[in-house]
Coordinates of N, CA and C in Angstrom, one line a residue:
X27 N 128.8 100.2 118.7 CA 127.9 101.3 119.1 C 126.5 100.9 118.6
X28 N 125.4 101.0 119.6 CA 124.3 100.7 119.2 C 123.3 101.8 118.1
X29 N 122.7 101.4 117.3 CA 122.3 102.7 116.1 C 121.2 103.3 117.1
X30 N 120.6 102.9 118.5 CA 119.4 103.5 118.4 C 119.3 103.8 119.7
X31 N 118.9 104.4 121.0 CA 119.1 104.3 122.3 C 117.8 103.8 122.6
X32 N 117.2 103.0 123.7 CA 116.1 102.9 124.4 C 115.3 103.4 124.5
X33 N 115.5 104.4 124.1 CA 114.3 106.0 124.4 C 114.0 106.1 123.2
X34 N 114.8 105.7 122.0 CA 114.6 105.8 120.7 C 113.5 104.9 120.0
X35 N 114.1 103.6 120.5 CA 113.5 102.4 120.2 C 111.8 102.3 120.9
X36 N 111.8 102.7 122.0 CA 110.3 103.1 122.8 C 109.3 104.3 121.3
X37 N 110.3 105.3 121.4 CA 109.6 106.2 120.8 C 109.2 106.1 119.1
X38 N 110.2 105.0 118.3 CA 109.6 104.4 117.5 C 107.9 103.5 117.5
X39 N 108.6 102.6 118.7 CA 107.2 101.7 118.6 C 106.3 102.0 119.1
X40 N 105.8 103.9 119.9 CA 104.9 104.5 120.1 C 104.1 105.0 118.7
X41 N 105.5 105.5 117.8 CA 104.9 106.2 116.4 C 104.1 105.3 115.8
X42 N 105.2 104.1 116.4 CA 104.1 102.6 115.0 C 102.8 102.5 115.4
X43 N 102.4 102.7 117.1 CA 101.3 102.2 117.0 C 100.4 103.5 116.8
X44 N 100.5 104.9 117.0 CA 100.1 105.6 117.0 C 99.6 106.3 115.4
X45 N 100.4 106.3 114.8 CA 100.4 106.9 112.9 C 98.8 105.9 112.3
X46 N 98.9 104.6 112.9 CA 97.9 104.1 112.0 C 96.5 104.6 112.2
X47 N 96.9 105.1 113.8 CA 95.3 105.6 114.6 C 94.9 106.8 114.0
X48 N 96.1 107.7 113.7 CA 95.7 109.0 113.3 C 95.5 108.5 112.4
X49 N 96.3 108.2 111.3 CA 95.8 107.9 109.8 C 94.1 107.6 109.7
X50 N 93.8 106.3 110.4 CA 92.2 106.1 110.2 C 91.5 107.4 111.1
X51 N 91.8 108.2 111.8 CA 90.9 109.2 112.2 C 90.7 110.1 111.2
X52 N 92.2 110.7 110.7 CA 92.0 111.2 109.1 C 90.5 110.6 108.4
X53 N 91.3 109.5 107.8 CA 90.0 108.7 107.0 C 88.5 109.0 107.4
X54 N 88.3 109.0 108.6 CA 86.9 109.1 109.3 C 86.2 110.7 108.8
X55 N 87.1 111.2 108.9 CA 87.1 112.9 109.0 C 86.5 113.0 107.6
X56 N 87.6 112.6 106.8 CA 87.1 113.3 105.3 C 86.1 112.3 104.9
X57 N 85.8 111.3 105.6 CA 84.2 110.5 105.5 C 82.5 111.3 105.4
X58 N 83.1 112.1 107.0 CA 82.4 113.2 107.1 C 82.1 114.3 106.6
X59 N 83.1 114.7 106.5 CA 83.0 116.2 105.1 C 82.6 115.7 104.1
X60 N 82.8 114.5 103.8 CA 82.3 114.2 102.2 C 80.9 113.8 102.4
X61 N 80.1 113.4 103.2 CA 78.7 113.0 103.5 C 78.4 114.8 104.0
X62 N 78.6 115.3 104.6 CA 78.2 116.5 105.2 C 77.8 117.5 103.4
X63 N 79.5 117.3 102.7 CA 78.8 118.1 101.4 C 77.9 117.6 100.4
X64 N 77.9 116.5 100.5 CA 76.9 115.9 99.4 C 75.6 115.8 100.0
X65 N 75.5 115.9 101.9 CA 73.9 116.6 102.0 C 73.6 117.9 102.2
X66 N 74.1 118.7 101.9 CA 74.3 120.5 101.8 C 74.0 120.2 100.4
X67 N 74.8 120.0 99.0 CA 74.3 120.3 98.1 C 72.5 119.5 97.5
X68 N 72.0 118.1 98.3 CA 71.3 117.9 98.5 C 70.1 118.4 99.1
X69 N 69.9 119.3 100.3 CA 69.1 120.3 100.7 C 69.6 121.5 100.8
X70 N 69.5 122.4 99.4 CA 70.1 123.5 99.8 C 69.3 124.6 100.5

């Protein structure tokens, strides 16, 4: 019996390429909030 069906296997190596994209959009994001608050507290 195979552990994984075709649809499974697809849908993994969608996740793989997809998780790292989110992950760095993340990163970008709290890039921004972090520059956005430190010029807020800079011109208040």
């Amino acid at each position: 019996m195979e552990p994984f069906s075709p649809e499974q296997v697809e849908f993994f190596n969608k996740a793989a390429v997809t998780l790292p994209a989110v992950e760095e959009a993340l990163q970008n994001l709290l890039l921004r909030v972090e520059k956005t608050e430190s010029a807020i507290k800079e011109h208040p």
